[in-house]
């Protein structure tokens, strides 16, 4: 046996003993130690060498063939290999006719598979010797021979060590790969050269040609390794010795490397760790801003560099040779990397892993399972504490090594909120985990509740970073056993429990993420000397023959003593490393000793609350046998045993999820009922419930994969059975979210999805079924987005405040919230909702975007500008050229005419009612408007920003794409001038903006107004008041007709009443001066100042008189005791060509028995004449501000079951043979403003037949109602409450829907159109719970 010495200053101690720079490397067999002892022969071939133990197989069983099936055999490690530099040298020691192949001894691995290798740095002495020998031209080999170094640094045999080959390559072979984006709008190409330098090394050169990227920014190669047959990306670091410098690792499966040398060249030598075995390189090319991704145009997927096919063998003198690749066992999935949940920018370009590795990685990315050690589905153990540890290295040592350095952290309290500042300040003086816990305890438990959400959120972030080592914990020089930590956790848990009954989603989200960060305080951990088993192990328990003396010393100094004097999360990491060492392949530690350490390890996980869901539930169920919680837990565990099989069916997974939810429900019920008296038991049951939610994430991920929710290209064609299964999976995901958030909307989505899943296959495959599926998917996506917003608002800003103050790595800070989202069940819910949206579109033929206002000019082409909101002030100052706007969010109440002449089209990133105020104003301004209803489409459109875009907006034919076509004509015309309502065969009088103020002190009832001529009513009270009075008269006459309807009574406070109030307050001159400024050509700042002063005057100082108030009460008659709406009726609204829909205010919920409420409501309506939007709108329409007058219209408030807006001429198709209606539950504000996200019920109604065609089912999850709580804050207010659209008869009862919407509402629309001048009407009204149709107003259709 030849000996050699490798200096291993940091090599894991499992195979090293001795100290200093020279250590003895020990291999253990069943009988004796085979030692590699010190000698003068070192291994100076490289600054890095690889050391790996091996798995066994019989000699001759195909050295280059597939590995045979093997069993792990303790004590039969028979070979040892050292690969140094680029010249692998293997020294083999045979025993029992066996030899070895490389495997990683430091991960519990299946010996049939390869795992990643360990890199070991050689000490400085070797480096110096290597440098000296290199200068002499000789490298010393381990067998005493010498290798001559060529002048260019190359090694014989083809290894170049990163330099050129000794034999010059006469000709490189270049291969062109054509590239394009997914939409094929951006194209390019790359030339690739691959040269084989040795059996394990290839030099790759890439020249990129893509001016559209390179002319503006850098390009990056996004790449990973794939097998000979599969295309699942795997991290290059598990295959090659080095990756290009100055890159980054965006996720666990890939690397990103920049193009250099003028931004278009890439070159690197890829040296395969275990020799080349047919691996291929998969890549995408992206722009630096991630907006442009190029793929192989021919494959329509990632490009592939096949080294075996493409390489030219440098050793063959330049001749091209196919590189032989030896088949090898498939590499096992490496243990999950430290938590990294960065957005996977390239997920659209590759297929997600569908094997066990994905579930493994996702589970360990989950923040609540950070430290859980489990067995993966292929039997390999995963040590999550080690995998997720980002702190200083935790070393196993046979002597005490105090860790006192906290260099990684800093403490800067400047500009921090009070709680965060206290946390940072306390951390500076709190070096140990115990001190940090007690610091958080003090801040939490002494909190008076005013800023509890702040305290919970900051504490969660802080303790999370501690748990993964980002914030260092070091010994504080004292001796406190873990019971002190447990006591602190117990007091914090009590405080948290006192506020856990809240229904505030943010508070609950913080609490659920804080629970797992606290240690356990069950009796075994609060006793004076907890965790004593480790002492017995260190003293020799289980080591009958003394074979573990050395490792026991390491246990004593690294774990036992440290744990008992100053416990911290690093102790769990140390224990996992020790367990890795004790159970590594080929080790022969006594089974009794290893078993004892396994038991201790489980106990330690319990203390750190890092146990797996099965471990935790089994223990609790045994302790609490016979309870409903225990029975439900056992039922779940039985199902879990089947679901853990990777071949488990979707049905099995869904059944397991159902039982999981039942188990959680029982646990929550027990916790909330107070049946569990012991606080420590409540903590364990709460953590079990949280662990169940964590496991639901894993199961839902597998369901998503089986359903094709993340396939590439996205799956479109779903069978009815698959739609039903997807709905069931969505239902259980929202069941899970409901228990965690107490959100009523989550519960409703779950119930509606489950109910729809039970419909017949024929219905789910029908158009109505597809529309129902889409409504559920929309609600689910919106609920998921809202929950994500909760987490964003809870953590993002706080993490960015706390992280830099503590010196946390910027990357860890940036991804903190994203990690919370991607590790949450909501992430899987969104995937399932997206799959249902695609299934719905496939069934109904919908596009994923919606024409709200069609273009009157056909296709238009303009540059795309992205804006956050529709802000007229910003547009006037910043948008100086015609463009199409992509708007992230709109309230639905914006005024299009005030946005300037350069807004040629609007693309909205969410759904919008077609008859909302914004839609009506866009239609009147002839600005095409498209609402995008699919997030993936929105992301694609965002990538078009700054480029010319073609926009086609037609009903059923929307197109948004990049184009090289020239920009369309000039800026849009300004808003149309105010016109009058007129129609052929009509007796309606001409309407002007003139106003008669002579009746200012005489409120007029609807009865009086309806008795007068229409032009008189319009001149004194406005068009809205006049037509409302006429509607009341028509409703009285319609009771015996087929078109019976009701209209609320009311009183109009005529034009001039505001001016009378100004005169009474001595403010007439002040009012007139400001109005004169608004009509003047003065700087914008002066105009805005005058407008603000005018608005404040009217709202705060002007009030109708008591005389007017009494006349209003008299005019209302018996209705004076009811609540009322005070609405606007200006002389500049409800006109043909200038509807001003929603421009002026309506005040709800006014108690007419209160003068103060009445007067304030009237003043608010008067003041709405001078909002910024109103003034700008009149200015755009060239209407003088002083000519604008306001009448306040007082109407009885209705309590509708649902509200509607009806256009008697179809606004999208412009067909006068069809009507169009939108309906929503509650008050009409849901439809009019667009403040509530979602789509309403949409119906086409044929005038001739009253036939109803459903266009969409409502997906609103909320509705507006009057706030009748009678509190001071409820006066003049509406409130949003949850609603159940999915179970309403408009959704579920086709016969009733056709009767009410077609026969009654359709018939009423025809009647009103013919009665009100034979012009198309915009009718607003509601349906009462008794079936009565009420019309609130009608006006000429814009």
XYZ file of N, CA, C and O in Angstrom, residues 419-420 423 440 444 447 451-465 496 499 504-515 517 790-803 806 816-817 820:
216
model
N -39.885 50.329 17.274
C -39.709 48.917 17.617
C -38.476 48.342 16.931
O -37.692 47.619 17.548
N -38.292 48.688 15.653
C -37.121 48.184 14.934
C -35.843 48.729 15.559
O -34.843 48.002 15.691
N -35.088 46.809 18.634
C -34.638 45.463 18.302
C -33.160 45.470 17.912
O -32.373 44.633 18.365
N -36.571 40.010 22.510
C -37.854 40.016 21.793
C -39.006 39.847 22.785
O -40.052 40.492 22.658
N -42.132 42.354 23.064
C -43.474 41.855 22.753
C -44.401 41.930 23.960
O -45.523 42.440 23.871
N -45.556 45.306 25.172
C -46.240 46.130 24.168
C -47.676 46.356 24.602
O -48.385 45.425 24.988
N -49.019 49.211 18.616
C -48.239 48.877 17.408
C -47.913 47.393 17.384
O -46.803 47.003 17.035
N -48.891 46.557 17.747
C -48.647 45.123 17.849
C -48.284 44.509 16.507
O -47.443 43.612 16.432
N -48.899 44.955 15.437
C -48.554 44.394 14.128
C -47.104 44.679 13.792
O -46.396 43.825 13.263
N -46.635 45.871 14.103
C -45.225 46.205 13.929
C -44.343 45.246 14.719
O -43.362 44.707 14.201
N -44.700 45.053 15.980
C -43.900 44.201 16.845
C -43.847 42.766 16.332
O -42.780 42.140 16.297
N -44.969 42.245 15.914
C -45.024 40.866 15.421
C -44.231 40.703 14.128
O -43.497 39.735 13.948
N -44.394 41.651 13.222
C -43.721 41.535 11.924
C -42.213 41.643 12.075
O -41.454 40.825 11.529
N -41.748 42.651 12.814
C -40.304 42.796 13.006
C -39.720 41.592 13.748
O -38.626 41.117 13.429
N -40.445 41.087 14.734
C -39.959 39.929 15.491
C -39.849 38.707 14.597
O -38.893 37.925 14.697
N -40.818 38.521 13.721
C -40.791 37.381 12.802
C -39.568 37.439 11.891
O -38.864 36.447 11.707
N -39.337 38.602 11.306
C -38.190 38.761 10.404
C -36.886 38.530 11.164
O -35.991 37.801 10.709
N -36.796 39.141 12.323
C -35.575 39.071 13.135
C -35.274 37.635 13.553
O -34.150 37.146 13.358
N -36.254 36.918 14.080
C -36.019 35.558 14.547
C -35.798 34.591 13.386
O -35.087 33.597 13.532
N -36.390 34.883 12.247
C -36.119 34.045 11.069
C -34.648 34.148 10.672
O -33.979 33.139 10.429
N -34.135 35.372 10.585
C -32.727 35.543 10.197
C -31.797 34.912 11.228
O -30.724 34.414 10.881
N -48.791 36.074 22.550
C -49.313 35.871 21.197
C -50.721 35.295 21.248
O -51.602 35.707 20.490
N -53.765 37.627 21.516
C -54.217 38.415 20.358
C -54.529 37.531 19.164
O -54.866 38.031 18.097
N -57.838 39.941 11.835
C -56.983 40.765 10.985
C -55.974 39.871 10.267
O -55.158 39.197 10.896
N -56.036 39.865 8.935
C -55.203 38.946 8.165
C -53.723 39.217 8.354
O -52.908 38.289 8.421
N -53.326 40.484 8.444
C -51.917 40.805 8.606
C -51.394 40.293 9.939
O -50.308 39.695 10.005
N -52.147 40.530 11.003
C -51.719 40.074 12.320
C -51.608 38.555 12.359
O -50.637 37.993 12.880
N -52.593 37.878 11.785
C -52.557 36.415 11.770
C -51.381 35.889 10.951
O -50.736 34.910 11.329
N -51.101 36.553 9.834
C -49.981 36.114 8.996
C -48.663 36.229 9.749
O -47.795 35.351 9.656
N -48.499 37.301 10.504
C -47.269 37.463 11.284
C -47.187 36.426 12.396
O -46.129 35.819 12.617
N -48.302 36.187 13.078
C -48.316 35.234 14.187
C -47.946 33.837 13.712
O -47.143 33.135 14.328
N -48.517 33.414 12.598
C -48.269 32.055 12.110
C -46.814 31.870 11.697
O -46.299 30.758 11.728
N -46.151 32.923 11.312
C -44.748 32.818 10.932
C -43.817 33.020 12.122
O -42.617 32.738 12.023
N -44.376 33.513 13.221
C -43.577 33.692 14.429
C -43.559 32.427 15.288
O -42.529 32.109 15.898
N -44.655 31.693 15.326
C -44.736 30.489 16.166
C -43.557 29.537 15.965
O -42.934 29.100 16.941
N -40.626 29.988 15.132
C -39.333 30.568 15.471
C -39.038 30.480 16.963
O -37.942 30.813 17.400
N -51.176 41.424 1.325
C -51.078 41.457 2.782
C -49.649 41.149 3.222
O -49.074 41.844 4.071
N -49.052 40.106 2.635
C -47.687 39.744 2.998
C -46.691 40.809 2.551
O -45.723 41.107 3.268
N -46.921 41.382 1.383
C -46.048 42.465 0.910
C -46.079 43.637 1.884
O -45.037 44.161 2.292
N -47.285 44.059 2.260
C -47.419 45.202 3.153
C -46.881 44.897 4.547
O -46.416 45.788 5.249
N -46.964 43.631 4.932
C -46.531 43.233 6.267
C -45.011 43.191 6.382
O -44.447 43.630 7.397
N -44.340 42.676 5.349
C -42.921 42.364 5.514
C -41.949 43.206 4.683
O -40.827 43.440 5.125
N -42.336 43.638 3.487
C -41.349 44.187 2.562
C -40.618 45.403 3.136
O -39.383 45.425 3.236
N -41.360 46.435 3.486
C -40.711 47.643 3.996
C -39.970 47.365 5.297
O -38.877 47.892 5.538
N -40.550 46.538 6.144
C -39.917 46.256 7.436
C -38.610 45.480 7.247
O -37.631 45.732 7.943
N -38.618 44.531 6.311
C -37.377 43.791 6.040
C -36.307 44.726 5.496
O -35.124 44.611 5.847
N -36.697 45.679 4.652
C -35.730 46.610 4.082
C -35.275 47.649 5.100
O -34.248 48.307 4.886
N -36.018 47.839 6.151
C -35.558 48.709 7.235
C -34.634 47.948 8.185
O -33.550 48.416 8.547
N -35.057 46.748 8.572
C -34.333 45.993 9.580
C -33.055 45.367 9.026
O -32.018 45.344 9.706
N -33.115 44.857 7.786
C -31.973 44.151 7.221
C -30.703 44.983 7.155
O -29.672 44.605 7.728
N -29.026 45.756 10.415
C -28.330 44.645 11.067
C -27.213 44.063 10.200
O -26.593 43.072 10.569
N -36.923 38.321 0.994
C -37.598 37.831 2.190
C -39.097 37.669 1.946
O -39.661 36.588 2.176
N -39.759 38.722 1.491
C -41.209 38.632 1.290
C -41.543 37.649 0.191
O -42.499 36.878 0.298
N -41.674 34.311 1.551
C -42.899 34.036 2.302
C -44.054 33.682 1.353
O -44.868 32.808 1.642
